XYZ file of C-alpha atoms in Angstrom:
623
model
C 212.458 126.837 90.103
C 214.468 123.993 91.544
C 216.076 126.072 94.301
C 212.674 126.533 95.992
C 212.323 122.744 96.238
C 211.283 121.351 99.602
C 211.905 117.880 100.979
C 209.552 115.138 99.864
C 208.464 111.915 101.560
C 211.949 110.470 101.126
C 213.502 113.273 103.147
C 215.331 114.532 100.075
C 214.700 117.318 97.616
C 215.875 118.811 94.343
C 218.814 120.330 96.225
C 220.086 116.970 97.518
C 223.307 115.630 96.073
C 224.230 112.090 95.053
C 226.529 111.757 98.058
C 223.805 112.882 100.442
C 221.146 110.452 99.205
C 223.554 107.503 99.515
C 225.074 108.526 102.856
C 225.630 105.452 105.025
C 224.827 102.992 102.236
C 227.309 100.115 101.876
C 227.444 98.919 98.274
C 230.286 96.465 98.838
C 229.734 93.283 96.843
C 227.489 94.952 94.285
C 228.388 95.289 90.616
C 226.875 98.005 88.421
C 226.950 98.928 84.755
C 226.546 102.633 84.034
C 226.131 103.670 80.412
C 227.499 107.050 79.385
C 229.807 107.119 82.392
C 232.446 109.330 80.775
C 230.531 112.608 80.910
C 227.841 114.553 82.752
C 225.853 112.868 85.482
C 227.214 109.495 84.355
C 230.628 110.457 85.753
C 229.140 111.556 89.071
C 226.989 108.432 89.286
C 230.066 106.272 88.739
C 232.073 108.232 91.308
C 229.430 108.061 94.036
C 228.649 104.376 93.492
C 232.389 103.624 93.632
C 232.594 105.743 96.789
C 229.954 103.465 98.321
C 231.951 100.336 97.500
C 230.195 99.287 94.299
C 232.256 97.683 91.501
C 231.395 99.985 88.593
C 231.685 99.031 84.936
C 231.770 102.224 82.912
C 230.156 101.531 79.525
C 231.364 104.318 77.240
C 231.695 105.140 73.552
C 235.185 106.565 73.912
C 237.379 104.347 76.070
C 240.193 106.931 76.144
C 237.836 109.452 77.739
C 236.550 106.709 80.004
C 240.070 105.834 81.133
C 240.745 109.492 82.038
C 237.524 109.691 84.048
C 238.419 106.465 85.816
C 241.833 107.906 86.672
C 240.222 111.062 88.097
C 237.751 109.065 90.196
C 240.474 106.832 91.616
C 242.377 109.974 92.710
C 239.277 111.107 94.612
C 238.247 107.637 95.818
C 241.381 105.563 96.472
C 240.530 101.893 96.232
C 237.603 102.548 93.876
C 236.883 99.502 91.732
C 236.159 100.602 88.168
C 236.436 99.031 84.739
C 236.038 100.743 81.378
C 234.371 98.926 78.484
C 233.429 100.150 75.031
C 229.729 100.550 74.218
C 228.083 102.518 71.420
C 224.347 102.390 72.109
C 223.515 103.556 68.582
C 224.932 100.270 67.229
C 223.272 96.951 68.015
C 226.444 95.168 67.004
C 228.339 97.174 69.639
C 225.689 96.379 72.269
C 225.922 92.664 71.520
C 229.727 92.790 71.561
C 229.686 94.561 74.937
C 227.321 91.969 76.426
C 229.330 89.077 75.029
C 232.547 90.456 76.530
C 230.834 91.236 79.829
C 229.468 87.712 80.136
C 232.792 86.215 79.080
C 234.405 88.096 81.987
C 232.129 86.134 84.337
C 231.006 89.269 86.176
C 227.787 89.389 88.222
C 225.327 92.249 87.734
C 223.235 93.830 90.477
C 222.576 97.304 89.075
C 221.995 98.356 85.477
C 221.856 102.124 85.063
C 220.720 103.101 81.584
C 222.001 106.662 81.715
C 223.557 107.581 78.343
C 221.724 109.677 75.824
C 221.751 112.322 73.122
C 219.385 115.265 72.879
C 217.711 117.278 70.121
C 220.116 116.336 67.340
C 219.363 116.976 63.656
C 217.734 114.090 61.809
C 220.241 111.256 61.457
C 220.051 107.488 61.166
C 221.965 105.058 63.342
C 224.221 102.322 61.986
C 221.117 100.112 62.016
C 219.108 102.690 60.014
C 216.954 103.836 62.927
C 216.394 107.507 63.858
C 219.378 108.299 66.043
C 217.706 109.533 69.241
C 215.263 106.633 69.306
C 218.104 104.201 68.539
C 220.499 105.556 71.168
C 218.249 106.612 74.012
C 215.750 103.769 73.855
C 216.531 100.870 71.498
C 220.177 100.486 72.544
C 219.224 100.406 76.225
C 216.299 98.077 75.528
C 218.606 95.571 73.815
C 221.308 95.946 76.470
C 218.778 95.243 79.222
C 217.303 92.271 77.398
C 220.692 90.666 76.797
C 221.838 91.181 80.399
C 218.622 90.138 82.115
C 219.594 86.497 82.625
C 222.868 87.635 84.213
C 220.925 89.890 86.570
C 218.482 87.120 87.432
C 221.309 84.701 88.213
C 223.089 87.325 90.313
C 219.949 88.125 92.287
C 219.204 84.451 92.865
C 222.751 83.541 93.914
C 223.434 86.659 96.007
C 219.921 86.824 97.479
C 220.041 90.586 96.905
C 217.592 92.719 94.971
C 218.659 93.752 91.483
C 217.741 97.203 90.215
C 217.327 98.515 86.670
C 217.255 102.294 86.377
C 216.210 104.099 83.187
C 217.228 107.758 83.130
C 214.334 109.427 81.318
C 213.312 113.101 81.421
C 210.363 115.418 81.959
C 210.671 115.804 78.187
C 208.692 112.535 77.968
C 205.647 114.815 78.257
C 206.508 116.528 74.971
C 206.651 113.687 72.495
C 204.708 113.724 69.232
C 200.890 114.085 69.623
C 200.391 110.331 69.019
C 202.926 109.472 71.730
C 205.079 106.949 69.866
C 205.111 107.070 66.069
C 205.616 103.380 65.406
C 205.095 103.729 61.655
C 207.000 107.007 61.335
C 210.133 106.540 63.443
C 212.299 107.344 60.429
C 210.066 109.985 58.838
C 212.480 112.802 58.090
C 209.827 115.121 56.614
C 207.932 115.537 59.911
C 210.916 115.145 62.232
C 211.176 117.423 65.243
C 214.418 117.160 67.180
C 212.746 118.036 70.502
C 209.683 115.829 69.972
C 211.894 112.938 68.856
C 213.863 113.368 72.081
C 210.602 113.361 74.032
C 209.493 110.214 72.213
C 212.687 108.391 73.169
C 212.328 109.496 76.802
C 208.669 108.414 76.844
C 209.830 105.000 75.663
C 212.358 104.872 78.523
C 209.476 105.126 80.995
C 207.212 102.693 79.124
C 210.095 100.206 78.859
C 210.708 100.340 82.614
C 207.009 99.920 83.364
C 206.514 96.884 81.123
C 209.750 95.336 82.377
C 208.650 95.863 85.998
C 205.345 94.133 85.202
C 207.042 91.126 83.590
C 209.617 90.745 86.364
C 206.850 90.911 88.980
C 204.797 88.270 87.169
C 207.855 86.012 86.988
C 208.554 86.447 90.710
C 212.040 87.801 90.028
C 213.730 89.915 92.717
C 214.629 92.749 90.335
C 212.993 96.167 90.179
C 212.736 98.496 87.189
C 212.114 102.228 87.520
C 212.551 105.386 85.469
C 213.416 108.909 86.510
C 213.901 112.554 85.631
C 217.347 113.717 86.791
C 216.454 117.397 86.546
C 217.632 120.143 84.215
C 221.432 120.031 84.249
C 223.956 121.847 82.070
C 225.927 118.970 80.507
C 227.139 118.207 76.985
C 223.705 116.696 76.354
C 222.884 120.224 75.129
C 225.570 119.938 72.446
C 223.135 119.896 69.513
C 221.242 123.030 70.562
C 221.586 126.226 68.607
C 224.904 127.749 69.716
C 223.310 131.098 70.634
C 220.590 129.380 72.674
C 223.148 127.124 74.335
C 225.279 130.157 75.145
C 222.338 132.016 76.639
C 221.357 128.999 78.704
C 224.952 128.577 79.833
C 225.147 132.183 80.994
C 222.279 131.731 83.455
C 222.631 127.992 84.038
C 224.117 128.339 87.490
C 220.973 130.201 88.582
C 218.365 128.026 86.814
C 219.563 124.438 86.622
C 220.918 121.768 88.951
C 224.580 121.102 89.488
C 225.894 117.749 88.240
C 226.059 116.294 91.818
C 222.404 117.295 92.280
C 221.526 115.934 88.834
C 223.002 112.541 89.688
C 221.164 112.362 93.016
C 217.926 110.726 91.826
C 219.824 108.087 89.863
C 221.979 107.188 92.873
C 218.937 107.273 95.168
C 216.915 104.848 93.010
C 219.962 102.627 92.465
C 221.205 102.361 96.059
C 218.952 103.816 98.729
C 217.237 101.189 100.926
C 214.020 103.237 100.902
C 213.499 102.134 97.305
C 213.689 98.390 98.114
C 210.803 96.558 96.460
C 209.556 99.678 94.664
C 209.093 98.955 90.967
C 207.394 100.441 87.914
C 207.575 103.981 89.304
C 208.773 107.306 87.949
C 211.043 109.393 90.208
C 212.021 113.037 90.283
C 214.051 114.879 92.927
C 214.553 111.586 94.818
C 210.812 111.058 95.283
C 208.097 109.184 93.414
C 206.539 111.615 90.928
C 203.591 111.658 88.554
C 204.544 111.077 84.915
C 202.394 111.800 81.884
C 199.116 109.787 82.306
C 199.841 108.089 78.961
C 202.706 106.291 80.715
C 200.175 104.182 82.634
C 198.751 102.791 79.379
C 199.759 99.115 79.728
C 198.765 98.331 76.146
C 201.034 101.079 74.842
C 203.887 99.845 77.047
C 203.431 96.330 75.651
C 203.298 97.696 72.103
C 206.577 99.560 72.649
C 208.083 96.354 74.066
C 206.977 94.259 71.083
C 208.041 96.934 68.582
C 211.472 97.217 70.206
C 211.838 93.439 70.327
C 211.088 93.227 66.628
C 213.583 95.984 65.826
C 216.395 94.425 67.848
C 215.685 90.873 66.725
C 215.603 91.851 63.055
C 219.130 93.254 63.330
C 220.653 90.110 64.829
C 222.900 88.396 62.313
C 224.659 85.053 62.401
C 228.149 86.628 62.336
C 227.290 88.733 65.379
C 226.024 85.858 67.524
C 229.202 83.871 66.840
C 231.575 86.828 67.147
C 234.803 85.756 68.844
C 233.870 82.057 68.899
C 236.657 79.684 67.860
C 235.214 76.509 66.354
C 238.572 75.035 65.372
C 238.615 71.295 65.961
C 234.828 70.925 65.740
C 233.058 68.941 63.033
C 229.455 69.659 62.049
C 226.860 68.153 59.763
C 224.416 70.677 58.303
C 221.487 69.168 56.406
C 220.021 71.204 53.553
C 223.255 73.164 53.237
C 222.856 73.961 49.543
C 220.139 76.605 49.864
C 218.604 79.216 52.162
C 219.784 79.492 55.730
C 221.584 76.162 55.393
C 224.130 77.842 53.106
C 224.633 80.735 55.514
C 224.917 78.370 58.479
C 227.593 76.360 56.667
C 229.442 79.541 55.685
C 229.496 81.054 59.172
C 230.441 77.803 60.895
C 233.338 77.403 58.455
C 234.243 81.072 59.052
C 234.582 80.184 62.750
C 236.905 77.272 61.938
C 234.413 74.394 62.024
C 234.852 71.490 59.587
C 231.426 71.431 57.914
C 229.928 68.436 56.153
C 227.195 69.691 53.856
C 224.489 67.018 53.647
C 222.523 67.817 50.478
C 220.134 66.183 48.022
C 221.859 67.645 44.974
C 225.629 67.290 45.223
C 226.211 69.473 42.138
C 224.424 72.367 43.827
C 226.307 71.576 47.018
C 229.640 71.691 45.183
C 228.821 75.152 43.759
C 227.873 76.436 47.201
C 231.092 75.015 48.634
C 233.070 76.783 45.916
C 231.338 80.101 46.708
C 231.991 79.744 50.433
C 235.675 78.966 49.908
C 235.986 82.169 47.840
C 234.577 84.138 50.797
C 236.352 82.122 53.498
C 239.753 81.013 52.198
C 240.854 77.950 54.119
C 237.282 76.898 54.881
C 237.049 73.154 55.459
C 233.920 71.776 53.785
C 232.822 68.431 52.401
C 229.724 67.670 50.343
C 227.822 64.419 50.856
C 224.541 63.221 49.368
C 221.500 62.919 51.638
C 217.814 62.703 50.758
C 215.931 62.922 54.038
C 212.695 61.672 52.479
C 214.372 58.293 51.905
C 215.391 56.122 54.852
C 217.683 54.170 52.559
C 219.501 57.416 51.689
C 219.745 58.359 55.375
C 221.240 54.974 56.244
C 223.665 55.193 53.304
C 224.789 58.652 54.410
C 225.316 57.549 58.021
C 227.242 54.465 56.891
C 229.543 56.482 54.612
C 230.064 59.118 57.281
C 231.100 56.524 59.838
C 233.323 54.770 57.286
C 235.168 58.053 56.757
C 236.129 57.963 60.445
C 235.025 61.536 61.014
C 234.172 62.827 64.502
C 230.892 64.676 65.042
C 230.420 67.549 67.475
C 227.455 69.386 65.965
C 224.430 67.950 64.168
C 222.249 70.639 62.655
C 218.973 69.217 61.376
C 218.131 72.142 59.114
C 216.645 70.817 55.852
C 212.920 70.871 55.219
C 210.015 71.295 52.848
C 206.920 73.389 53.473
C 203.235 73.260 52.585
C 203.576 70.886 49.634
C 200.577 69.110 48.065
C 199.840 65.656 49.461
C 202.602 63.250 48.427
C 204.122 60.084 49.831
C 207.828 59.542 50.349
C 209.752 56.593 48.921
C 208.868 54.815 52.149
C 205.128 55.552 51.708
C 204.949 58.175 54.453
C 203.403 61.635 54.041
C 206.245 63.700 52.579
C 206.481 66.585 55.056
C 206.406 64.258 58.057
C 208.945 61.972 56.365
C 211.361 64.737 55.357
C 211.114 67.281 58.142
C 210.843 64.922 61.095
C 211.371 61.246 60.357
C 214.499 61.608 58.209
C 216.161 63.752 60.864
C 214.982 61.426 63.629
C 216.658 58.463 61.915
C 219.785 60.441 61.026
C 220.195 61.530 64.643
C 219.641 58.023 65.945
C 222.217 56.508 63.576
C 224.863 59.148 64.379
C 224.328 59.329 68.131
C 227.064 56.829 69.027
C 229.524 58.789 66.876
C 228.567 61.987 68.730
C 228.904 60.263 72.122
C 232.361 58.945 71.246
C 233.453 62.364 69.956
C 232.222 64.114 73.082
C 233.923 61.586 75.347
C 237.257 61.630 73.493
C 237.405 65.384 72.858
C 235.944 66.311 76.262
C 233.828 68.888 74.444
C 230.071 69.293 74.544
C 228.160 67.966 71.550
C 225.118 69.851 70.306
C 222.099 68.665 68.334
C 220.012 71.452 66.822
C 216.559 70.841 65.329
C 215.191 73.613 63.153
C 211.510 73.806 63.916
C 209.196 76.783 63.357
C 206.530 78.882 65.052
C 204.281 76.861 62.739
C 204.518 74.085 65.375
C 201.654 75.962 67.048
C 199.377 75.310 64.072
C 199.384 71.546 63.715
C 196.186 69.508 63.515
C 193.827 69.933 66.525
C 194.998 66.632 68.013
C 198.658 67.666 67.756
C 200.122 64.599 66.096
C 197.795 62.355 64.071
C 199.508 59.044 64.743
C 196.731 57.009 63.090
C 196.173 59.420 60.194
C 199.659 60.434 59.061
C 198.825 59.300 55.509
C 195.180 60.373 55.419
C 194.891 62.211 52.124
C 191.187 63.051 52.542
C 191.759 65.354 55.539
C 195.232 66.541 54.553
C 196.080 70.200 55.066
C 199.437 71.273 53.663
C 199.984 73.917 56.374
C 198.739 71.775 59.272
C 200.904 68.888 58.066
C 203.860 71.247 58.044
C 202.954 72.366 61.560
C 202.723 68.740 62.658
C 206.214 67.962 61.353
C 207.611 71.060 63.096
C 205.862 70.124 66.349
C 207.564 66.743 66.121
C 210.949 68.477 65.684
C 210.483 70.131 69.080
C 209.120 66.999 70.785
C 212.020 64.958 69.341
C 214.604 67.394 70.726
C 212.922 67.454 74.135
C 212.748 63.663 74.499
C 216.312 63.323 73.213
C 217.530 65.947 75.715
C 215.812 64.013 78.517
C 217.411 60.699 77.513
C 220.882 62.198 77.074
C 220.622 63.854 80.477
C 219.542 60.622 82.136
C 222.481 58.820 80.513
C 224.931 61.494 81.714
C 226.067 62.224 78.155
C 227.680 65.595 77.431
C 225.433 66.350 74.453
C 222.622 68.895 74.368
C 219.526 68.844 72.164
C 217.486 71.950 71.415
C 214.986 73.193 68.838
C 214.417 76.630 67.368
C 212.402 78.954 65.190
C 214.698 80.734 62.693
C 212.175 83.449 61.887
C 210.157 84.280 58.783
C 212.606 84.300 55.874
C 212.016 84.425 52.125
C 213.796 81.288 50.919
C 212.808 78.542 48.487
C 211.075 76.821 51.388
C 207.947 78.652 50.220
C 208.135 77.316 46.666
C 204.894 75.351 47.031
C 202.845 78.479 47.857
C 200.315 79.901 45.438
C 202.472 81.792 42.875
C 200.405 84.986 43.197
C 200.710 84.924 46.998
C 204.424 84.130 46.756
C 204.858 87.052 44.352
C 203.036 89.444 46.664
C 205.071 88.326 49.661
C 208.268 88.568 47.658
C 207.505 92.169 46.715
C 207.428 93.274 50.347
C 209.728 90.625 51.810
C 212.643 92.956 52.395
C 210.418 95.108 54.585
C 208.652 92.440 56.673
C 210.882 89.372 56.683
C 214.331 88.579 58.004
C 217.279 88.394 55.672
C 218.941 85.007 55.259
C 221.912 86.050 57.470
C 219.474 87.113 60.175
C 217.494 83.911 59.718
C 220.616 81.817 60.271
C 221.488 83.687 63.480
C 219.565 81.531 65.962
C 220.924 78.307 64.449
C 224.509 79.553 64.690
C 223.884 80.889 68.196
C 222.515 77.585 69.522
C 225.208 75.600 67.716
C 228.252 77.651 68.714
C 227.705 80.375 71.276
C 229.231 79.631 74.715
C 226.162 81.124 76.422
C 224.238 78.001 75.388
C 226.695 75.605 77.070
C 224.765 73.059 79.129
C 221.386 74.343 77.973
C 219.243 71.464 76.728
C 215.617 70.684 75.938
C 214.831 74.330 75.182
C 213.130 76.124 72.304
C 214.865 79.226 70.917
C 213.758 82.167 68.797
C 215.729 85.288 67.908
C 218.803 83.892 69.695
C 216.999 83.663 73.020
C 215.081 80.977 74.888
C 211.412 81.328 73.929
C 208.119 79.822 75.027
C 206.818 77.137 72.674
C 203.286 75.748 72.542
C 202.481 74.350 76.036
C 201.741 70.970 74.405
C 205.487 70.699 73.764
C 206.073 70.167 77.493
C 203.913 67.012 77.441
C 206.552 64.366 78.204
C 204.144 61.532 77.453
C 203.433 62.939 73.994
C 207.167 63.380 73.358
C 207.767 59.742 74.331
C 204.868 58.644 72.118
C 206.351 60.512 69.136
C 209.719 58.902 69.902
C 208.248 55.368 70.029
C 206.103 55.972 66.934
C 209.109 57.274 64.978
C 211.271 54.381 66.176
C 208.646 51.902 65.024
C 208.361 53.576 61.602
C 212.121 53.690 61.033
C 212.663 50.152 62.339
C 209.912 48.792 60.077
C 211.841 50.056 57.072
C 215.071 48.459 58.238
C 216.255 44.986 57.357
C 216.884 44.465 61.041
C 215.486 46.142 64.122
C 217.607 48.800 65.783
C 217.237 50.257 69.250
């Protein structure tokens, strides 16, 4: 039993308290987030960190309870610096809202203590339709960590102090399901075991910390990530146990389990003690490094959990969430292809946020119907419909001329429209249709509207943003990348490779444009993105049998249109992207594109080639 515990290598044991293991530690200047800080060991962790001078942000589901705990701590620790913020880890929307508000407050972040949890509850689904223990104990913390990682990196770099991420796991990680993590059966009610599901979530806490530690180490970032077992403690975590069992445990708890101050000791030790400096990817118990289940050292499993969790959290990101709280009043945007697919949703959400949206569409009748639908959903939405056929340079020039004649400003240019995997065809300008529509039309449109954007940015003193919708398909262009001399070669044409080529050019265009705008000192950013795999009419040229098969399972494997529009809306409107330029985004985060994309000479060559093509179709040369 715990009370026979002897001191380990750290000099501490199972009997040590949180105050003892942080004795003499000065946490002044550090900022910590503690989830679940309104009950159990979360309260004690918050109190002791505040006692050591740390600015503690208490992330809690019930802010009233949190406020009372804060009041109690301040009575015990006069001068304690604590804030209470709402966070429900079972809701991804709540996690994103918390992070957005935290970042908006401009706070640094040195310590992230993923402490909150639920235990052995009956089968229930979270708000995001994920088994509740897995959603709360693991997925919510995974998403929270991911969204706050850049803040931690910046804090570590600027403060020159080590950041620490602490996942509170449990010895219960040893008692998951026989297969460890049931990736395909997370929501299987028929075989659900409340205790094994708890163990599964705690196993994922350890695997998450291990994979994160590995990635941070590879990136040379001064942040550690560790997991721990706090010990058996009688807290309200036992709330879902059978009442008779809970009562029996409670009757002997004082003889068998740790006190709350002892239970919080390992968390406070890993978070603050200088002995842990530089230690990462370890599992702690009783304030010492311990041996977890051997399965925990399976790096492939850790990576699989990471990828699975990424997919779960990314699939729940919607366009309304990533623009929550953003006021776009006074901004004007052009959205190409705004009469179908994610273009419609992008136009709707931008107008919902107060942006004046100009819908640039091939079919103005369809555009007018979409506008009418949006206005029904967003009364007061400001939308205009203008004709634009991106496969025709004459149409692009006509659109730009009419836009300028209208005297409209332009803050946001969203190059969204596109076609995919069509049979070989030539545009009206005798250029292969996918290259002409997806890349060249947008290249010319951007070039013709750039002065308008520069003037708007200068006069409004607001950042302009150019957003090119590319695709992960940019990785699957022709072997040579861009076939400058064979753009119209029908004999070797591949519909998918040609699509990939046009999407590669979208990224290269944005990168070269970002470079030029930066050199000119213009307050306009240019970025590209992958919206995700979405079932829209973009796939209309696919084999009908394949399209039918995909359609049958689309709702299970593909993003919804609102989720597909999320990254576009994020890059176009979210304040986190201010000043970010020349980047490639996916799932509302900066992502790594094909390395070829970083070839500045290739980007310049695409720019010059596109300029030559568009100038050759003009009555007069333009620069």
